Amino acid sequence: MNPMALPAAFARLWLHQRLPAARLTALRERLLHRLLRDAYETVPFYRERWDAAGVSPEEIHTVGDLARLPIVTKTELRAAGEKALSAALRGRADLRTLRTSGSSGRPFTIHELPEFRVVRRAAFLRALCAGPYRPGRRLLLITNAGERPPAAWLGWRYISSEVPAARMAEALESFRPYCVYALLAPLRRLLDHYRSTGRRPPRPQAVYTSAESLDPLVRRRIETLFDAPVLDIYGMTETGPLAWQCAPGGPYHLAEDTTIVELLPAPVPGRARLVVTSLWRKVMPLVRYDTGDLAVAAGGGACACGCRFGTIARVEGRIVDCIRLPDGESLSPYAVTLALEEVGGIARYRVVQEALDRFRVEVEPEAGPGSGLEEAIRGALSALLGSGATIRVAFRDSLDPPPGRKFKVVENRLQEAGELCAS
Ligand SMILES: [Zn+2]
């Protein structure tokens, strides 16, 4: 790989976020036309789908026209197998295959070319640079990518999210990173580790989080432990960063030059289903790909950081994990976490909807199950879920999920239970 490819791509993306609206639109449309033409000509999955829908890529002129094409899901792409790949590119020797577990835990195989990986990495670097990180500064990455050799000029060091929390803490304390980037699951384990040892980690300039929607309790615990701002980056392996925060608690800037994010009607009022088109994926294109996530739109306007891209207020979790109430209303997972935010004494919790009117709350208390804790939890949730809801509270020593299963703060099990669920 050309060693200048990443700095060059980063510089291009950095300039894109400052483009005037008309030039950004022109750039997006040019990339979109190329993507749709290539997908139609070389990817049987898309050609068949679009033919069946009676739409030709020639008819898609603007980003708004995209809505005429069908939405695709991960399940459909998984079932399509080789048909989801470009016949022109799938034989390339430098094609890389990777498997992501996704939030469902079911593996999804994605194929990509080095060109896409450069764009994804550059987009990630841009998201970091929206905060205090700068290339060359020490960055500790706690990810599921394993322990890769450090990228010297970037100043990065990787540690696997699978190692015991004590080893992550050791890496933090010996490396003393300028900034930390970590998935939420290992961060939760680090929080538990420092709580039980009573030690404190070295203070970074910022902690960047990723991979799941960030609930307020965990955000506050990370900020308190590290005494540093938390900046969240929302994205998926298959698309790269979709949106990022430049200030704690602020809106998320959408990666408008690498993706097209559509906010479509969702089963929860005021919330949107997030559908994405990746503008740079070639061998396995993602056109109107349903993320399954719920987002809240935000007002536009230029940001003090200089980025002119559109924004979303936040991501609120998986649509399949929305809580369904007996009156037909739905609540986002985030709404449930907000209700529990004010209850003190909780280190970690999870809320499972078992039936329309039955919920189980598992709680890892900060210092033993105090007498009022159970009542406070039940009170906070009853106000949200209705007085008719049965809420069982169970205290646990650890809420670590079994290996291979992702931790979900809010989980809807209605479908498993055979009950009707918003989808
Ligand atoms: Zn900004």
Short mmCIF file of C-alpha atoms and ligand atoms in Angstrom, two decimals:
data_model
loop_
_atom_site.label_atom_id
_atom_site.label_comp_id
_atom_site.label_asym_id
_atom_site.label_seq_id
_atom_site.Cartn_x
_atom_site.Cartn_y
_atom_site.Cartn_z
CA MET A 1 0.00 0.00 0.00
CA ASN A 2 1.23 3.46 -0.87
CA PRO A 3 2.32 5.01 2.45
CA MET A 4 0.97 8.37 1.35
CA ALA A 5 -2.50 6.98 0.56
CA LEU A 6 -3.83 7.53 4.08
CA PRO A 7 -2.49 11.08 4.62
CA ALA A 8 -3.75 12.05 1.16
CA ALA A 9 -7.21 10.58 1.80
CA PHE A 10 -7.35 12.23 5.21
CA ALA A 11 -6.47 15.63 3.73
CA ARG A 12 -9.19 15.24 1.12
CA LEU A 13 -11.83 14.29 3.67
CA TRP A 14 -10.75 17.09 5.98
CA LEU A 15 -11.37 19.61 3.20
CA HIS A 16 -14.69 18.01 2.21
CA GLN A 17 -16.29 18.90 5.54
CA ARG A 18 -15.71 22.58 4.79
CA LEU A 19 -17.12 22.54 1.25
CA PRO A 20 -19.96 24.94 0.42
CA ALA A 21 -23.30 23.12 0.18
CA ALA A 22 -23.53 23.16 -3.63
CA ARG A 23 -20.07 21.65 -4.07
CA LEU A 24 -20.73 18.98 -1.46
CA THR A 25 -23.98 18.04 -3.22
CA ALA A 26 -22.15 17.81 -6.55
CA LEU A 27 -19.48 15.57 -4.99
CA ARG A 28 -22.09 13.27 -3.40
CA GLU A 29 -24.06 12.97 -6.63
CA ARG A 30 -20.96 12.17 -8.66
CA LEU A 31 -19.98 9.41 -6.21
CA LEU A 32 -23.55 8.14 -6.07
CA HIS A 33 -23.92 7.93 -9.87
CA ARG A 34 -20.67 5.98 -10.11
CA LEU A 35 -21.71 3.63 -7.31
CA LEU A 36 -25.16 2.91 -8.77
CA ARG A 37 -23.85 2.39 -12.29
CA ASP A 38 -21.17 -0.06 -11.12
CA ALA A 39 -23.57 -1.89 -8.78
CA TYR A 40 -26.15 -2.31 -11.53
CA GLU A 41 -23.68 -3.44 -14.14
CA THR A 42 -21.60 -5.81 -12.03
CA VAL A 43 -23.54 -6.91 -8.92
CA PRO A 44 -26.33 -9.42 -9.72
CA PHE A 45 -28.04 -8.88 -6.35
CA TYR A 46 -28.67 -5.19 -7.05
CA ARG A 47 -29.48 -5.64 -10.73
CA GLU A 48 -32.18 -8.19 -9.90
CA ARG A 49 -33.61 -6.12 -7.06
CA TRP A 50 -33.74 -2.89 -9.03
CA ASP A 51 -35.14 -4.58 -12.14
CA ALA A 52 -37.85 -6.14 -9.98
CA ALA A 53 -38.64 -2.71 -8.55
CA GLY A 54 -38.77 -1.28 -12.07
CA VAL A 55 -36.15 1.39 -11.38
CA SER A 56 -33.00 1.99 -13.35
CA PRO A 57 -29.93 3.75 -11.89
CA GLU A 58 -30.24 6.24 -14.77
CA GLU A 59 -33.38 7.57 -13.10
CA ILE A 60 -31.57 8.37 -9.85
CA HIS A 61 -30.23 11.89 -10.26
CA THR A 62 -30.26 13.36 -6.79
CA VAL A 63 -29.74 11.99 -3.28
CA GLY A 64 -33.49 12.38 -2.77
CA ASP A 65 -34.16 10.05 -5.74
CA LEU A 66 -32.46 7.21 -3.83
CA ALA A 67 -35.76 6.63 -2.03
CA ARG A 68 -37.03 4.99 -5.24
CA LEU A 69 -34.64 2.06 -4.78
CA PRO A 70 -35.52 -0.78 -2.39
CA ILE A 71 -33.97 -0.96 1.08
CA VAL A 72 -31.67 -3.94 1.66
CA THR A 73 -31.03 -5.79 4.88
CA LYS A 74 -28.09 -7.68 6.25
CA THR A 75 -30.14 -10.88 6.10
CA GLU A 76 -30.76 -10.40 2.37
CA LEU A 77 -27.11 -9.68 1.66
CA ARG A 78 -26.07 -12.71 3.69
CA ALA A 79 -28.48 -14.90 1.71
CA ALA A 80 -27.28 -13.45 -1.62
CA GLY A 81 -23.74 -14.73 -1.03
CA GLU A 82 -21.53 -14.24 -4.09
CA LYS A 83 -24.35 -12.46 -5.92
CA ALA A 84 -23.82 -9.48 -3.60
CA LEU A 85 -20.28 -9.09 -4.94
CA SER A 86 -19.10 -7.26 -8.04
CA ALA A 87 -18.35 -9.79 -10.77
CA ALA A 88 -15.67 -7.42 -12.06
CA LEU A 89 -13.79 -7.18 -8.75
CA ARG A 90 -14.42 -10.30 -6.71
CA GLY A 91 -11.43 -12.12 -8.23
CA ARG A 92 -8.94 -9.45 -7.18
CA ALA A 93 -5.97 -10.87 -5.29
CA ASP A 94 -5.97 -8.04 -2.73
CA LEU A 95 -9.60 -8.60 -1.77
CA ARG A 96 -9.99 -8.95 1.98
CA THR A 97 -12.73 -10.84 3.74
CA LEU A 98 -13.73 -10.16 7.30
CA ARG A 99 -16.49 -11.25 9.57
CA THR A 100 -18.35 -8.94 11.87
CA SER A 101 -20.55 -10.23 14.63
CA GLY A 102 -22.97 -7.31 14.45
CA SER A 103 -25.27 -6.57 17.33
CA SER A 104 -27.38 -9.65 16.67
CA GLY A 105 -24.37 -11.87 17.26
CA ARG A 106 -24.90 -13.60 13.88
CA PRO A 107 -21.76 -13.35 11.77
CA PHE A 108 -21.84 -11.31 8.60
CA THR A 109 -19.07 -11.73 6.03
CA ILE A 110 -17.94 -8.60 4.25
CA HIS A 111 -15.53 -8.25 1.39
CA GLU A 112 -13.51 -5.14 0.74
CA LEU A 113 -10.67 -3.68 -1.28
CA PRO A 114 -7.64 -1.79 0.04
CA GLU A 115 -9.00 1.47 -1.45
CA PHE A 116 -12.04 1.25 0.79
CA ARG A 117 -9.98 0.49 3.86
CA VAL A 118 -7.95 3.67 3.27
CA VAL A 119 -11.12 5.77 3.08
CA ARG A 120 -12.53 4.11 6.21
CA ARG A 121 -9.31 4.71 8.12
CA ALA A 122 -9.13 8.33 6.92
CA ALA A 123 -12.75 8.88 7.99
CA PHE A 124 -11.93 7.43 11.40
CA LEU A 125 -8.92 9.72 11.70
CA ARG A 126 -11.12 12.68 10.83
CA ALA A 127 -13.60 11.72 13.55
CA LEU A 128 -10.73 11.56 16.07
CA CYS A 129 -9.40 14.94 14.92
CA ALA A 130 -12.81 16.51 15.54
CA GLY A 131 -11.78 16.10 19.18
CA PRO A 132 -8.38 16.75 20.77
CA TYR A 133 -6.51 13.89 19.07
CA ARG A 134 -3.90 14.82 16.44
CA PRO A 135 -1.84 12.45 14.26
CA GLY A 136 1.40 11.58 16.01
CA ARG A 137 -0.12 11.78 19.50
CA ARG A 138 -0.31 8.55 21.49
CA LEU A 139 -3.64 6.81 21.02
CA LEU A 140 -4.53 3.58 22.80
CA LEU A 141 -7.13 1.59 20.86
CA ILE A 142 -9.04 -1.07 22.78
CA THR A 143 -10.78 -2.95 19.99
CA ASN A 144 -11.64 -6.41 18.75
CA ALA A 145 -9.01 -6.06 16.03
CA GLY A 146 -6.48 -7.90 18.20
CA GLU A 147 -3.06 -6.56 19.15
CA ARG A 148 -1.73 -5.22 15.89
CA PRO A 149 1.75 -3.77 15.57
CA PRO A 150 1.63 -0.04 16.27
CA ALA A 151 1.41 2.37 13.35
CA ALA A 152 4.51 4.39 14.18
CA TRP A 153 3.74 7.71 12.51
CA LEU A 154 0.24 7.70 13.95
CA GLY A 155 1.46 6.92 17.46
CA TRP A 156 -1.18 4.24 17.90
CA ARG A 157 -1.09 1.17 20.09
CA TYR A 158 -3.73 -1.55 19.94
CA ILE A 159 -4.84 -3.80 22.74
CA SER A 160 -7.39 -6.53 22.27
CA SER A 161 -10.76 -6.01 23.91
CA GLU A 162 -10.67 -9.72 24.81
CA VAL A 163 -7.82 -9.49 27.32
CA PRO A 164 -8.52 -9.26 31.07
CA ALA A 165 -9.31 -5.76 32.33
CA ALA A 166 -6.13 -5.77 34.44
CA ARG A 167 -4.05 -6.03 31.26
CA MET A 168 -5.93 -3.18 29.64
CA ALA A 169 -5.30 -1.12 32.75
CA GLU A 170 -1.60 -2.00 32.59
CA ALA A 171 -1.47 -0.86 28.96
CA LEU A 172 -3.16 2.41 29.92
CA GLU A 173 -0.79 3.01 32.80
CA SER A 174 2.42 2.18 30.93
CA PHE A 175 1.53 3.84 27.60
CA ARG A 176 -0.12 6.92 29.16
CA PRO A 177 -2.07 7.72 25.99
CA TYR A 178 -2.93 11.25 24.93
CA CYS A 179 -6.35 9.87 23.94
CA VAL A 180 -8.16 6.55 24.28
CA TYR A 181 -10.43 4.92 21.72
CA ALA A 182 -12.41 1.95 22.99
CA LEU A 183 -15.43 -0.18 22.31
CA LEU A 184 -18.04 0.02 25.02
CA ALA A 185 -17.85 -3.60 26.15
CA PRO A 186 -14.17 -3.44 27.24
CA LEU A 187 -14.71 0.04 28.66
CA ARG A 188 -17.43 -1.34 30.92
CA ARG A 189 -15.01 -3.99 32.13
CA LEU A 190 -12.36 -1.33 32.73
CA LEU A 191 -14.85 0.70 34.77
CA ASP A 192 -15.54 -2.38 36.91
CA HIS A 193 -11.82 -3.05 37.27
CA TYR A 194 -11.00 0.45 38.54
CA ARG A 195 -14.04 0.43 40.80
CA SER A 196 -12.93 -2.80 42.46
CA THR A 197 -9.25 -1.84 42.76
CA GLY A 198 -9.88 1.76 43.79
CA ARG A 199 -7.07 2.90 41.46
CA ARG A 200 -7.36 5.64 38.85
CA PRO A 201 -6.17 5.51 35.24
CA PRO A 202 -3.90 8.22 33.82
CA ARG A 203 -5.96 11.13 32.53
CA PRO A 204 -6.28 11.30 28.71
CA GLN A 205 -7.45 14.37 26.80
CA ALA A 206 -10.51 12.48 25.60
CA VAL A 207 -12.05 9.04 25.54
CA TYR A 208 -13.58 8.12 22.19
CA THR A 209 -16.23 5.44 22.32
CA SER A 210 -17.84 3.36 19.64
CA ALA A 211 -19.87 0.32 18.65
CA GLU A 212 -23.13 0.61 20.58
CA SER A 213 -25.39 3.43 21.55
CA LEU A 214 -23.98 5.11 24.61
CA ASP A 215 -26.34 5.28 27.55
CA PRO A 216 -26.09 8.29 29.90
CA LEU A 217 -25.05 6.25 32.95
CA VAL A 218 -22.04 4.68 31.23
CA ARG A 219 -21.08 7.98 29.61
CA ARG A 220 -21.02 9.68 33.00
CA ARG A 221 -19.08 6.83 34.60
CA ILE A 222 -16.42 6.98 31.86
CA GLU A 223 -16.14 10.77 32.18
CA THR A 224 -15.80 10.51 35.95
CA LEU A 225 -13.25 7.70 35.93
CA PHE A 226 -10.98 9.28 33.31
CA ASP A 227 -11.77 12.89 34.24
CA ALA A 228 -11.97 13.49 30.49
CA PRO A 229 -14.66 14.24 27.92
CA VAL A 230 -16.32 11.33 26.11
CA LEU A 231 -16.69 11.70 22.35
CA ASP A 232 -18.78 9.10 20.62
CA ILE A 233 -18.21 7.81 17.09
CA TYR A 234 -21.13 5.98 15.54
CA GLY A 235 -20.42 3.57 12.72
CA MET A 236 -20.14 0.02 11.52
CA THR A 237 -17.22 -2.02 10.22
CA GLU A 238 -18.89 -2.33 6.84
CA THR A 239 -19.40 1.43 6.39
CA GLY A 240 -16.76 3.07 8.57
CA PRO A 241 -17.75 6.03 10.75
CA LEU A 242 -21.24 7.31 9.96
CA ALA A 243 -21.34 10.14 12.48
CA TRP A 244 -19.17 11.58 15.22
CA GLN A 245 -19.25 14.09 18.03
CA CYS A 246 -16.89 17.06 18.13
CA ALA A 247 -17.93 18.09 21.64
CA PRO A 248 -19.26 16.05 24.58
CA GLY A 249 -23.02 15.80 24.49
CA GLY A 250 -23.14 17.70 21.20
CA PRO A 251 -24.77 16.51 17.98
CA TYR A 252 -23.13 13.96 15.69
CA HIS A 253 -21.72 15.16 12.36
CA LEU A 254 -22.76 12.88 9.51
CA ALA A 255 -20.02 11.60 7.20
CA GLU A 256 -21.68 13.10 4.14
CA ASP A 257 -18.75 12.61 1.77
CA THR A 258 -18.32 8.88 2.44
CA THR A 259 -21.94 7.90 3.06
CA ILE A 260 -25.51 8.98 2.49
CA VAL A 261 -27.57 8.61 5.64
CA GLU A 262 -31.34 8.60 5.26
CA LEU A 263 -33.64 9.13 8.22
CA LEU A 264 -36.88 7.26 7.54
CA PRO A 265 -40.08 6.82 9.56
CA ALA A 266 -39.70 4.51 12.56
CA PRO A 267 -42.14 2.82 14.95
CA VAL A 268 -41.20 5.27 17.73
CA PRO A 269 -42.61 8.82 17.47
CA GLY A 270 -39.97 11.48 16.86
CA ARG A 271 -37.34 8.88 16.00
CA ALA A 272 -36.01 7.75 12.63
CA ARG A 273 -34.83 4.51 11.10
CA LEU A 274 -31.27 4.96 9.89
CA VAL A 275 -30.56 3.69 6.37
CA VAL A 276 -27.13 4.14 4.84
CA THR A 277 -25.50 4.07 1.42
CA SER A 278 -21.73 3.72 1.42
CA LEU A 279 -20.28 5.84 -1.38
CA TRP A 280 -16.90 4.16 -1.50
CA ARG A 281 -17.57 0.44 -1.25
CA LYS A 282 -17.06 -1.22 -4.61
CA VAL A 283 -16.67 -4.98 -4.37
CA MET A 284 -19.63 -5.40 -2.04
CA PRO A 285 -21.70 -2.25 -2.38
CA LEU A 286 -24.15 -1.20 0.30
CA VAL A 287 -26.99 0.78 -1.23
CA ARG A 288 -29.84 1.75 1.09
CA TYR A 289 -28.60 -0.63 3.75
CA ASP A 290 -30.82 -0.86 6.81
CA THR A 291 -28.68 -0.37 9.91
CA GLY A 292 -31.54 -1.42 12.20
CA ASP A 293 -30.70 1.58 14.38
CA LEU A 294 -32.92 4.33 15.62
CA ALA A 295 -31.73 7.95 15.45
CA VAL A 296 -32.97 11.39 16.38
CA ALA A 297 -32.70 14.10 13.74
CA ALA A 298 -31.04 17.40 14.63
CA GLY A 299 -31.30 20.93 13.33
CA GLY A 300 -28.63 21.91 10.82
CA GLY A 301 -26.30 24.87 10.94
CA ALA A 302 -22.55 25.25 10.80
CA CYS A 303 -20.64 24.00 13.81
CA ALA A 304 -17.90 25.88 15.64
CA CYS A 305 -15.48 23.08 14.67
CA GLY A 306 -15.77 24.14 11.02
CA CYS A 307 -17.67 21.08 9.82
CA ARG A 308 -20.60 21.89 7.55
CA PHE A 309 -22.03 18.39 7.30
CA GLY A 310 -25.56 17.67 8.51
CA THR A 311 -26.05 16.31 12.00
CA ILE A 312 -28.14 13.89 14.03
CA ALA A 313 -28.79 14.44 17.73
CA ARG A 314 -27.93 10.88 18.72
CA VAL A 315 -28.45 7.20 18.03
CA GLU A 316 -30.93 5.57 20.38
CA GLY A 317 -30.29 1.85 19.97
CA ARG A 318 -31.64 -0.99 17.92
CA ILE A 319 -35.15 -0.85 16.55
CA VAL A 320 -35.68 -4.52 17.49
CA ASP A 321 -34.99 -3.60 21.10
CA CYS A 322 -37.58 -0.86 21.33
CA ILE A 323 -39.96 -1.42 24.21
CA ARG A 324 -43.53 -2.08 23.16
CA LEU A 325 -46.26 -0.96 25.55
CA PRO A 326 -49.75 -2.47 25.86
CA ASP A 327 -51.35 0.72 24.45
CA GLY A 328 -49.44 0.24 21.17
CA GLU A 329 -46.83 2.93 21.88
CA SER A 330 -43.12 2.14 21.51
CA LEU A 331 -40.19 3.51 23.47
CA SER A 332 -36.60 3.65 22.28
CA PRO A 333 -33.97 1.80 24.33
CA TYR A 334 -32.45 5.20 25.07
CA ALA A 335 -35.66 6.42 26.74
CA VAL A 336 -35.39 3.53 29.18
CA THR A 337 -31.78 4.38 29.99
CA LEU A 338 -32.75 8.03 30.56
CA ALA A 339 -35.35 6.97 33.13
CA LEU A 340 -32.69 5.13 35.12
CA GLU A 341 -30.12 7.90 34.85
CA GLU A 342 -31.22 9.62 38.04
CA VAL A 343 -31.20 6.46 40.16
CA GLY A 344 -27.92 6.48 42.07
CA GLY A 345 -25.98 3.43 43.25
CA ILE A 346 -26.13 1.46 39.99
CA ALA A 347 -22.86 0.32 38.43
CA ARG A 348 -24.49 -1.48 35.55
CA TYR A 349 -27.91 -2.72 34.58
CA ARG A 350 -29.93 -4.28 31.88
CA VAL A 351 -33.63 -4.17 31.17
CA VAL A 352 -35.32 -7.06 29.38
CA GLN A 353 -38.88 -6.93 28.13
CA GLU A 354 -40.26 -10.45 28.51
CA ALA A 355 -43.92 -9.75 27.75
CA LEU A 356 -45.95 -6.66 26.88
CA ASP A 357 -46.44 -5.91 30.57
CA ARG A 358 -43.54 -7.80 32.14
CA PHE A 359 -39.97 -6.60 32.57
CA ARG A 360 -36.86 -7.98 34.22
CA VAL A 361 -34.18 -5.60 35.45
CA GLU A 362 -30.78 -7.03 36.32
CA VAL A 363 -28.62 -4.74 38.36
CA GLU A 364 -24.99 -4.72 39.37
CA PRO A 365 -25.10 -2.35 42.34
CA GLU A 366 -22.22 -0.02 43.07
CA ALA A 367 -21.95 -1.09 46.70
CA GLY A 368 -24.31 -3.95 47.50
CA PRO A 369 -28.09 -3.91 47.08
CA GLY A 370 -29.11 -1.05 49.37
CA SER A 371 -32.60 -1.09 50.81
CA GLY A 372 -34.00 1.73 48.72
CA LEU A 373 -32.36 0.78 45.44
CA GLU A 374 -34.93 -1.76 44.30
CA GLU A 375 -37.78 0.65 45.07
CA ALA A 376 -36.04 3.52 43.27
CA ILE A 377 -35.50 1.42 40.14
CA ARG A 378 -39.07 0.19 40.14
CA GLY A 379 -40.37 3.72 40.68
CA ALA A 380 -38.31 5.21 37.83
CA LEU A 381 -39.40 2.51 35.39
CA SER A 382 -43.07 2.45 36.44
CA ALA A 383 -43.31 6.13 35.60
CA LEU A 384 -42.19 5.27 32.06
CA LEU A 385 -43.70 1.83 31.47
CA GLY A 386 -47.04 2.41 33.17
CA SER A 387 -48.33 1.32 36.54
CA GLY A 388 -49.71 -1.93 35.07
CA ALA A 389 -46.23 -3.21 34.24
CA THR A 390 -44.70 -5.93 36.40
CA ILE A 391 -41.06 -5.07 37.04
CA ARG A 392 -38.84 -7.69 38.64
CA VAL A 393 -35.49 -6.45 39.95
CA ALA A 394 -32.65 -8.93 40.43
CA PHE A 395 -29.22 -8.05 41.80
CA ARG A 396 -26.18 -9.66 40.19
CA ASP A 397 -22.46 -9.68 40.93
CA SER A 398 -21.57 -9.34 37.26
CA LEU A 399 -23.54 -8.67 34.12
CA ASP A 400 -20.84 -9.81 31.70
CA PRO A 401 -22.58 -11.61 28.85
CA PRO A 402 -21.56 -15.17 27.94
CA PRO A 403 -18.78 -15.31 25.31
CA GLY A 404 -19.94 -14.48 21.79
CA ARG A 405 -23.05 -12.61 22.96
CA LYS A 406 -23.19 -8.84 23.02
CA PHE A 407 -24.26 -6.97 26.08
CA LYS A 408 -27.52 -5.15 25.51
CA VAL A 409 -28.60 -2.53 28.00
CA VAL A 410 -32.17 -2.79 26.79
CA GLU A 411 -33.43 -5.91 25.12
CA ASN A 412 -36.83 -6.76 23.72
CA ARG A 413 -37.59 -10.48 23.87
CA LEU A 414 -41.19 -10.22 22.67
CA GLN A 415 -40.39 -11.83 19.34
CA GLU A 416 -38.73 -14.77 21.04
CA ALA A 417 -41.78 -15.01 23.25
CA GLY A 418 -43.98 -14.99 20.16
CA GLU A 419 -45.63 -11.69 20.97
CA LEU A 420 -46.25 -8.91 18.54
CA CYS A 421 -43.36 -6.50 18.23
CA ALA A 422 -42.81 -3.24 16.42
CA SER A 423 -40.45 -3.72 13.52
ZN ZN B 1 -18.53 20.22 15.17
#
